[in-house]
Coordinates of C-alpha atoms in Angstrom, one line a residue:
X1 CA 127.1 -39.4 -14.4
X2 CA 128.2 -35.8 -15.0
X3 CA 128.7 -33.6 -12.0
X4 CA 126.5 -30.7 -13.7
X5 CA 123.4 -32.1 -12.6
X6 CA 124.3 -32.7 -9.0
X7 CA 125.8 -29.2 -8.8
X8 CA 122.2 -27.6 -10.2
X9 CA 120.5 -29.8 -7.7
X10 CA 122.7 -28.5 -4.6
X11 CA 122.1 -24.8 -5.8
X12 CA 118.2 -25.5 -6.5
X13 CA 117.2 -24.7 -2.8
X14 CA 118.5 -21.3 -3.1
X15 CA 117.0 -20.2 -6.6
X16 CA 115.4 -17.2 -5.0
X17 CA 117.1 -14.0 -6.5
X18 CA 118.4 -11.4 -4.1
X19 CA 115.4 -9.0 -5.3
X20 CA 113.0 -11.4 -3.7
X21 CA 114.6 -12.1 -0.6
X22 CA 112.6 -11.0 2.3
X23 CA 114.9 -9.0 4.8
X24 CA 112.8 -8.6 8.2
X25 CA 115.6 -6.5 10.0
X26 CA 114.6 -3.2 8.0
X27 CA 111.0 -4.0 8.5
X28 CA 111.3 -4.4 12.3
X29 CA 113.7 -1.5 12.8
X30 CA 111.4 1.1 10.7
X31 CA 109.8 3.1 13.5
X32 CA 106.7 3.8 11.0
X33 CA 106.1 0.2 11.1
X34 CA 103.7 -0.2 14.0
X35 CA 101.7 -3.4 13.2
X36 CA 103.1 -6.7 11.7
X37 CA 100.3 -9.3 10.9
X38 CA 101.3 -12.9 10.6
X39 CA 98.7 -14.9 8.9
X40 CA 98.5 -18.0 6.9
X41 CA 96.6 -21.3 7.2
X42 CA 96.5 -23.4 10.4
X43 CA 99.6 -25.4 11.2
X44 CA 102.4 -23.6 9.4
X45 CA 104.1 -21.8 12.4
X46 CA 102.5 -18.6 12.8
X47 CA 102.6 -18.2 16.4
X48 CA 106.3 -19.4 16.5
X49 CA 107.0 -16.8 13.8
X50 CA 105.2 -14.0 15.5
X51 CA 107.1 -14.5 18.9
X52 CA 110.6 -14.8 17.0
X53 CA 109.7 -11.6 15.3
X54 CA 108.6 -9.6 18.4
X55 CA 111.6 -11.0 20.5
X56 CA 113.9 -9.7 17.5
X57 CA 112.3 -6.6 17.4
X58 CA 112.6 -6.0 21.1
X59 CA 116.4 -6.8 21.1
X60 CA 117.1 -4.4 18.6
X61 CA 115.5 -1.7 20.8
X62 CA 111.8 -1.5 20.0
X63 CA 109.0 -1.7 22.9
X64 CA 106.9 -4.8 21.5
X65 CA 103.6 -6.6 22.4
X66 CA 102.8 -10.0 20.7
X67 CA 99.2 -10.8 20.4
X68 CA 99.0 -14.5 20.2
X69 CA 95.8 -16.5 19.4
X70 CA 95.6 -20.0 21.5
X71 CA 99.4 -20.5 21.7
X72 CA 100.9 -24.0 22.5
X73 CA 101.8 -23.9 26.2
X74 CA 105.6 -24.8 25.4
X75 CA 105.7 -21.3 23.5
X76 CA 104.1 -19.3 26.8
X77 CA 106.9 -21.1 28.5
X78 CA 109.6 -20.3 26.1
X79 CA 109.1 -16.6 26.9
X80 CA 109.4 -17.6 30.4
X81 CA 105.6 -17.2 31.4
X82 CA 103.6 -20.2 33.1
X83 CA 100.4 -18.6 31.2
X84 CA 99.2 -16.0 29.0
X85 CA 96.1 -14.1 29.2
X86 CA 94.1 -11.2 28.1
X87 CA 96.4 -8.9 29.8
X88 CA 100.1 -8.0 28.2
X89 CA 103.0 -9.6 30.4
X90 CA 106.4 -8.6 30.2
X91 CA 108.9 -11.1 29.3
X92 CA 112.0 -11.7 31.1
X93 CA 115.7 -12.3 29.7
X94 CA 115.5 -9.9 26.6
X95 CA 118.6 -8.8 25.6
X96 CA 119.1 -5.1 24.3
X97 CA 117.2 -1.9 25.3
X98 CA 113.7 -2.9 24.3
X99 CA 111.0 -4.7 25.9
X100 CA 108.9 -7.4 25.1
X101 CA 105.3 -8.1 26.3
X102 CA 103.0 -11.1 25.4
X103 CA 99.4 -11.9 25.8
X104 CA 96.8 -14.5 24.3
X105 CA 93.3 -13.4 23.2
X106 CA 90.7 -14.2 25.6
X107 CA 87.7 -14.0 23.1
X108 CA 85.1 -13.8 25.7
X109 CA 86.8 -11.6 28.0
X110 CA 87.3 -9.1 24.9
X111 CA 83.6 -9.5 24.0
X112 CA 82.7 -8.5 27.8
X113 CA 85.2 -5.4 27.6
X114 CA 83.5 -4.2 24.5
X115 CA 80.0 -4.2 26.2
X116 CA 81.2 -2.7 29.4
X117 CA 82.9 0.0 27.5
X118 CA 79.9 0.8 25.2
X119 CA 76.8 0.3 27.5
X120 CA 75.8 1.9 31.1
X121 CA 76.5 -0.4 33.8
X122 CA 72.8 -1.7 34.3
X123 CA 72.6 -2.6 30.9
X124 CA 75.8 -4.1 30.5
X125 CA 75.2 -6.6 33.5
X126 CA 71.9 -7.4 31.6
X127 CA 73.8 -8.3 28.5
X128 CA 76.6 -10.3 30.2
X129 CA 73.9 -12.4 32.0
X130 CA 71.9 -13.1 28.9
X131 CA 72.2 -16.9 28.0
X132 CA 72.2 -15.8 24.3
X133 CA 74.9 -13.6 24.7
X134 CA 76.9 -16.0 26.7
X135 CA 76.7 -18.4 23.5
X136 CA 77.6 -15.5 21.2
X137 CA 80.7 -14.5 22.9
X138 CA 82.0 -18.0 23.7
X139 CA 81.5 -19.7 20.1
X140 CA 80.0 -17.8 17.5
X141 CA 81.0 -18.2 14.1
X142 CA 83.7 -15.7 13.4
X143 CA 83.9 -14.1 17.0
X144 CA 87.3 -15.1 17.7
X145 CA 88.6 -13.3 14.3
X146 CA 86.4 -10.1 15.0
X147 CA 87.8 -10.1 18.5
X148 CA 91.2 -10.4 17.7
X149 CA 90.6 -7.4 15.6
X150 CA 88.9 -5.7 18.4
X151 CA 92.0 -6.2 20.6
X152 CA 94.2 -5.2 18.1
X153 CA 92.3 -1.8 17.8
X154 CA 92.5 -1.5 21.9
X155 CA 96.4 -1.9 21.8
X156 CA 96.8 0.6 19.1
X157 CA 94.8 3.2 20.7
X158 CA 96.6 2.6 24.0
X159 CA 99.7 3.8 22.1
X160 CA 101.8 2.2 25.0
X161 CA 104.0 0.0 22.2
X162 CA 105.8 1.2 19.1
X163 CA 105.3 -2.1 17.7
X164 CA 102.1 -5.0 17.6
X165 CA 102.8 -8.4 16.5
X166 CA 99.5 -10.2 15.8
X167 CA 99.5 -13.9 15.6
X168 CA 96.1 -14.5 13.4
X169 CA 93.5 -17.1 14.7
X170 CA 93.9 -20.7 13.3
X171 CA 90.8 -20.5 11.0
X172 CA 89.7 -23.0 8.6
X173 CA 90.5 -20.5 6.1
X174 CA 93.3 -17.7 6.1
X175 CA 90.9 -15.5 4.7
X176 CA 88.6 -15.5 7.6
X177 CA 90.7 -12.9 9.6
X178 CA 89.7 -10.3 7.0
X179 CA 86.1 -11.4 6.6
X180 CA 84.8 -11.9 10.1
X181 CA 84.7 -8.3 11.3
X182 CA 82.4 -7.6 8.3
X183 CA 80.4 -10.7 8.8
X184 CA 79.7 -10.3 12.6
X185 CA 79.1 -6.3 11.8
X186 CA 76.6 -7.5 9.3
X187 CA 75.0 -9.9 11.4
X188 CA 74.7 -7.4 14.4
X189 CA 73.3 -4.8 11.8
X190 CA 71.2 -7.0 9.6
X191 CA 67.6 -7.2 8.8
X192 CA 66.8 -10.0 11.5
X193 CA 68.4 -7.7 14.3
X194 CA 66.5 -4.7 12.8
X195 CA 63.1 -6.6 13.0
X196 CA 63.9 -7.8 16.6
X197 CA 64.7 -4.3 17.8
X198 CA 61.8 -2.8 15.9
X199 CA 59.4 -2.7 18.7
X200 CA 61.6 -1.5 21.2
X201 CA 62.4 1.4 19.2
X202 CA 58.9 2.3 18.4
X203 CA 57.6 1.8 22.0
X204 CA 54.4 2.6 23.6
X205 CA 50.9 1.4 21.8
X206 CA 52.3 1.5 18.2
X207 CA 55.1 -0.8 19.1
X208 CA 53.0 -3.6 21.0
X209 CA 50.6 -3.2 18.0
X210 CA 53.7 -3.8 15.5
X211 CA 54.7 -6.7 17.9
X212 CA 51.2 -8.1 18.0
X213 CA 50.3 -8.0 14.4
X214 CA 53.5 -7.6 12.2
X215 CA 55.9 -10.0 14.3
X216 CA 53.0 -12.6 15.3
X217 CA 53.7 -14.9 12.6
X218 CA 57.6 -14.4 12.4
X219 CA 58.0 -15.0 16.4
X220 CA 55.8 -18.3 16.3
X221 CA 57.9 -19.4 13.4
X222 CA 60.9 -18.7 15.1
X223 CA 59.7 -19.9 18.5
X224 CA 59.0 -23.3 17.0
X225 CA 62.5 -23.6 15.0
X226 CA 64.6 -22.1 18.1
X227 CA 62.4 -22.9 21.1
X228 CA 60.5 -20.1 22.9
X229 CA 62.9 -19.6 25.7
X230 CA 65.8 -19.2 22.9
X231 CA 63.8 -16.4 21.1
X232 CA 62.8 -14.8 24.4
X233 CA 66.7 -14.7 25.1
X234 CA 67.4 -13.3 22.0
X235 CA 65.0 -10.7 21.9
X236 CA 66.3 -9.3 25.4
X237 CA 69.9 -9.6 24.2
X238 CA 68.9 -7.6 21.1
X239 CA 66.8 -4.9 23.3
X240 CA 69.6 -4.5 25.6
X241 CA 72.4 -4.4 22.9
X242 CA 70.6 -1.8 20.7
X243 CA 72.6 1.2 21.8
X244 CA 75.9 -0.5 21.0
X245 CA 75.3 -2.2 17.6
X246 CA 76.5 0.7 15.5
X247 CA 79.7 0.7 17.6
X248 CA 80.5 -2.8 16.4
X249 CA 80.3 -1.8 12.7
X250 CA 82.2 1.4 13.3
X251 CA 85.1 -0.4 15.1
X252 CA 85.2 -2.8 12.5
X253 CA 85.4 -0.4 9.7
X254 CA 88.1 1.5 12.0
X255 CA 90.2 -1.6 12.4
X256 CA 90.1 -2.6 8.7
X257 CA 91.4 1.0 7.8
X258 CA 94.2 0.3 10.2
X259 CA 95.0 -2.7 8.6
X260 CA 95.3 -0.8 5.3
X261 CA 97.5 2.1 6.7
X262 CA 101.1 2.2 5.8
X263 CA 102.2 1.4 9.3
X264 CA 101.0 -2.0 9.0
X265 CA 102.9 -4.9 7.1
X266 CA 101.4 -8.4 6.5
X267 CA 103.7 -11.4 6.5
X268 CA 101.9 -14.4 5.3
X269 CA 103.2 -17.8 6.7
X270 CA 103.1 -21.2 4.9
X271 CA 105.1 -24.4 4.9
X272 CA 106.5 -25.6 1.6
X273 CA 103.3 -27.6 1.0
X274 CA 100.9 -27.5 -1.7
X275 CA 97.7 -26.7 0.2
X276 CA 99.5 -24.2 2.5
X277 CA 101.2 -22.3 -0.5
X278 CA 97.9 -22.4 -2.2
X279 CA 96.2 -21.0 0.9
X280 CA 99.1 -18.2 0.9
X281 CA 98.4 -17.5 -2.7
X282 CA 94.9 -16.7 -2.2
X283 CA 95.8 -14.6 0.7
X284 CA 98.4 -12.6 -1.2
X285 CA 95.8 -12.0 -3.8
X286 CA 93.0 -10.9 -1.3
X287 CA 96.0 -8.5 0.3
X288 CA 96.2 -6.9 -3.2
X289 CA 92.4 -6.6 -3.8
X290 CA 91.9 -4.8 -0.3
X291 CA 95.0 -2.6 -0.9
X292 CA 96.7 -3.9 2.2
X293 CA 100.5 -4.0 2.5
X294 CA 102.0 -7.1 2.2
X295 CA 105.8 -7.6 3.4
X296 CA 106.2 -11.0 2.0
X297 CA 106.0 -14.7 2.7
X298 CA 107.6 -16.6 5.3
X299 CA 108.1 -20.0 4.2
X300 CA 108.4 -22.2 7.4
X301 CA 110.0 -26.1 7.9
X302 CA 112.0 -26.1 4.7
X303 CA 114.2 -29.0 4.5
X304 CA 117.9 -29.1 3.4
X305 CA 120.7 -31.7 3.2
X306 CA 124.6 -31.7 3.6
X307 CA 125.0 -33.9 0.8
X308 CA 123.1 -32.5 -1.9
X309 CA 125.5 -33.5 -5.0
X310 CA 124.2 -36.7 -4.1
X311 CA 121.0 -37.0 -6.0
X312 CA 118.2 -39.6 -5.1
X313 CA 118.9 -42.0 -8.0
X314 CA 122.4 -42.2 -7.5
X315 CA 121.7 -43.0 -3.7
X316 CA 119.2 -45.7 -4.5
X317 CA 121.4 -47.2 -7.2
X318 CA 124.2 -47.2 -4.7
X319 CA 122.2 -48.8 -2.2
X320 CA 120.9 -51.7 -4.5
X321 CA 124.5 -52.4 -5.6
X322 CA 125.6 -53.1 -1.7
X323 CA 122.3 -55.4 -1.0
X324 CA 122.0 -57.0 -4.2
X325 CA 125.5 -57.7 -6.0
X326 CA 126.2 -59.1 -8.8
X327 CA 127.5 -62.6 -9.5
X328 CA 130.7 -60.9 -10.7
X329 CA 130.8 -59.2 -7.3
X330 CA 130.9 -62.5 -5.5
X331 CA 134.0 -64.6 -4.3
X332 CA 135.4 -67.1 -6.7
X333 CA 135.0 -70.2 -4.5
X334 CA 131.3 -69.6 -4.8
X335 CA 131.3 -69.7 -8.3
X336 CA 133.3 -72.9 -8.3
X337 CA 130.6 -74.8 -6.0
X338 CA 128.0 -73.6 -8.5
X339 CA 130.0 -74.9 -11.5
X340 CA 131.0 -78.5 -9.9
X341 CA 129.9 -81.3 -11.5
X342 CA 130.0 -83.5 -8.4
X343 CA 128.0 -81.1 -6.4
X344 CA 124.6 -83.0 -7.0
X345 CA 126.0 -86.6 -7.7
X346 CA 128.3 -87.1 -4.8
X347 CA 127.1 -88.2 -1.2
X348 CA 129.4 -86.1 0.2
X349 CA 129.5 -82.4 0.0
X350 CA 132.7 -80.9 -1.5
X351 CA 132.3 -78.1 1.0
X352 CA 133.0 -80.6 4.0
X353 CA 136.1 -81.9 2.7
X354 CA 138.3 -79.0 3.7
X355 CA 136.4 -78.8 6.9
X356 CA 137.5 -82.2 8.0
X357 CA 141.5 -81.7 6.7
X358 CA 141.4 -78.5 8.7
X359 CA 141.6 -78.3 12.6
X360 CA 141.6 -74.8 12.9
X361 CA 138.4 -74.1 11.1
X362 CA 135.0 -73.8 12.5
X363 CA 134.5 -77.6 12.8
X364 CA 138.0 -77.9 14.6
X365 CA 139.2 -78.2 18.1
X366 CA 138.1 -74.4 18.9
X367 CA 134.4 -74.5 19.7
X368 CA 134.1 -70.8 20.4
X369 CA 135.0 -70.1 16.8
X370 CA 131.6 -71.2 15.7
X371 CA 129.8 -68.2 16.8
X372 CA 132.4 -65.7 15.8
X373 CA 131.5 -63.6 12.6
X374 CA 133.7 -63.8 9.7
X375 CA 135.0 -60.9 8.0
X376 CA 132.1 -61.5 5.2
X377 CA 129.5 -61.1 7.9
X378 CA 130.9 -57.9 9.1
X379 CA 131.2 -56.6 5.6
X380 CA 127.5 -57.5 4.8
X381 CA 126.5 -55.7 8.2
X382 CA 128.1 -52.4 7.1
X383 CA 126.8 -52.7 3.6
X384 CA 123.2 -53.1 5.0
X385 CA 123.7 -50.0 7.3
X386 CA 125.0 -48.1 4.4
X387 CA 122.5 -49.1 2.2
X388 CA 119.8 -48.1 4.7
X389 CA 121.5 -44.8 5.1
X390 CA 121.5 -44.1 1.1
X391 CA 117.9 -45.0 0.9
X392 CA 117.3 -42.4 3.9
X393 CA 119.1 -40.0 1.9
X394 CA 117.3 -40.4 -1.2
X395 CA 114.0 -39.9 0.4
X396 CA 115.2 -36.7 1.8
X397 CA 116.4 -35.6 -1.8
X398 CA 112.8 -36.6 -3.1
X399 CA 111.2 -34.4 -0.3
X400 CA 113.7 -31.4 -1.3
X401 CA 112.8 -31.8 -4.8
X402 CA 108.7 -31.7 -4.2
X403 CA 109.5 -28.7 -2.0
X404 CA 111.3 -26.8 -4.6
X405 CA 108.6 -27.7 -7.1
X406 CA 106.1 -26.3 -4.9
X407 CA 108.0 -23.1 -4.2
X408 CA 108.7 -22.8 -7.9
X409 CA 105.0 -22.7 -8.5
X410 CA 104.4 -20.2 -6.0
X411 CA 107.2 -17.8 -7.1
X412 CA 106.2 -18.1 -10.6
X413 CA 102.6 -17.0 -9.8
X414 CA 103.6 -14.2 -7.7
X415 CA 107.2 -13.1 -8.5
X416 CA 106.6 -9.7 -6.7
X417 CA 106.6 -11.4 -3.3
X418 CA 109.6 -11.3 -1.1
X419 CA 110.3 -14.7 0.6
X420 CA 112.6 -15.9 3.5
X421 CA 113.0 -19.4 4.6
X422 CA 113.3 -21.2 7.9
X423 CA 114.7 -24.6 8.2
X424 CA 112.8 -27.5 9.5
X425 CA 113.9 -27.9 13.2
X426 CA 114.6 -31.2 14.7
X427 CA 112.4 -30.3 17.7
X428 CA 109.7 -27.9 19.3
X429 CA 111.1 -24.2 20.4
X430 CA 111.0 -24.1 24.1
X431 CA 113.0 -21.2 25.0
X432 CA 113.9 -17.8 24.3
X433 CA 117.3 -19.2 22.4
X434 CA 115.2 -20.9 20.0
X435 CA 113.1 -18.1 19.2
X436 CA 116.4 -16.2 18.7
X437 CA 117.5 -18.6 16.3
X438 CA 114.4 -18.4 14.1
X439 CA 114.8 -14.6 14.4
X440 CA 118.5 -15.2 13.2
X441 CA 117.5 -17.3 10.4
X442 CA 114.4 -15.1 8.9
X443 CA 116.8 -12.1 9.0
X444 CA 119.7 -13.7 7.3
X445 CA 117.6 -16.1 5.1
X446 CA 119.8 -19.2 6.5
X447 CA 117.3 -22.0 6.3
X448 CA 119.9 -24.8 7.0
X449 CA 120.2 -26.4 10.2
X450 CA 123.0 -25.4 12.5
X451 CA 124.7 -28.7 12.1
X452 CA 125.2 -27.7 8.2
X453 CA 126.3 -24.2 8.8
X454 CA 129.6 -23.5 7.2

């Protein structure tokens, strides 16, 4: 086989042209960059990427806060923090002149803060104690995404940090992060809510008449569907929240515009897998449709090989030759036994004759020689191990080929998107050094593992 295909395969992992390589350092260093949003489907490393970017920006002199959404406990510990909550906490051990703060979104507490900030104390207490509100704030569809946007708006309004890095929620779809604020705003400003608040707005006899005549059928039907107590809780909640509904829509619109502003940069995070990159492609298209600034794609968990010149086909062929040798590869004595005319006609095996005449053989006077492996046994053991390693290498090369085809499809569809690759690590990130290493790989586009660096 000519060396050309092997050389092509070795360089296939680095086909991305320099014009499409994502360089994160200029992005992080630019004082005009105030918000970096890491988005993508679940399980692709958004949280770790956000933390690594925050640490790198802090060590390059910026005052950074990382807003994470339900991070793994090991990530909090990697920052030297026992636990994260709704309050930014300073991360120790950061090199350089900058600062790194980290926090975890508490969805219910953020909702409570919104109520307390936009309602008088008496009304806020009534809302917080309402059973329907407690269910809404803890698990209503889209609430986590909306509250992530609320918290982002709060952090930006404080102007305490010059860079906010956001890890978006692990939604079923990456698009939920953009859609949730409008969905929740539409719910709180929707027709059902307006109907439920109408009696309170009318007041007096007119309100009672409207309630008794205009809503009796609707409330009766809802009462059967939802239960009388739940309907009462909803109506009480709506009446108490009436003065704050407009604020939800206003803040959602303001945060949406903030995401469209030039100081915001979106980084789509994905793995080199078909479903993850399909989701990434949808998000890239949606960001373009919404005029939101896309900085590029971070491709996590990219696999590499230190022996890329050896193709999968050649490795499998070599493994087969080691484990299943041809007759021409075997010793001549074995071939002679197969061709002997006396092998099946004699009562004595030809193989026994040399043993009887050779006292130093395995049947001779040295009993311990019967358990000693011969040179052939040792060679066969080495061959089996070598064949196993060759098969593992073939599997790795096949994986690399699949990842490359998947990346090529994405880049063909979106050639304008800059890409940075991060290699698949042998274990979890558990300290600042691990986050720092990921930041280095992102900045230098070095996806390879440390042991394969030249």
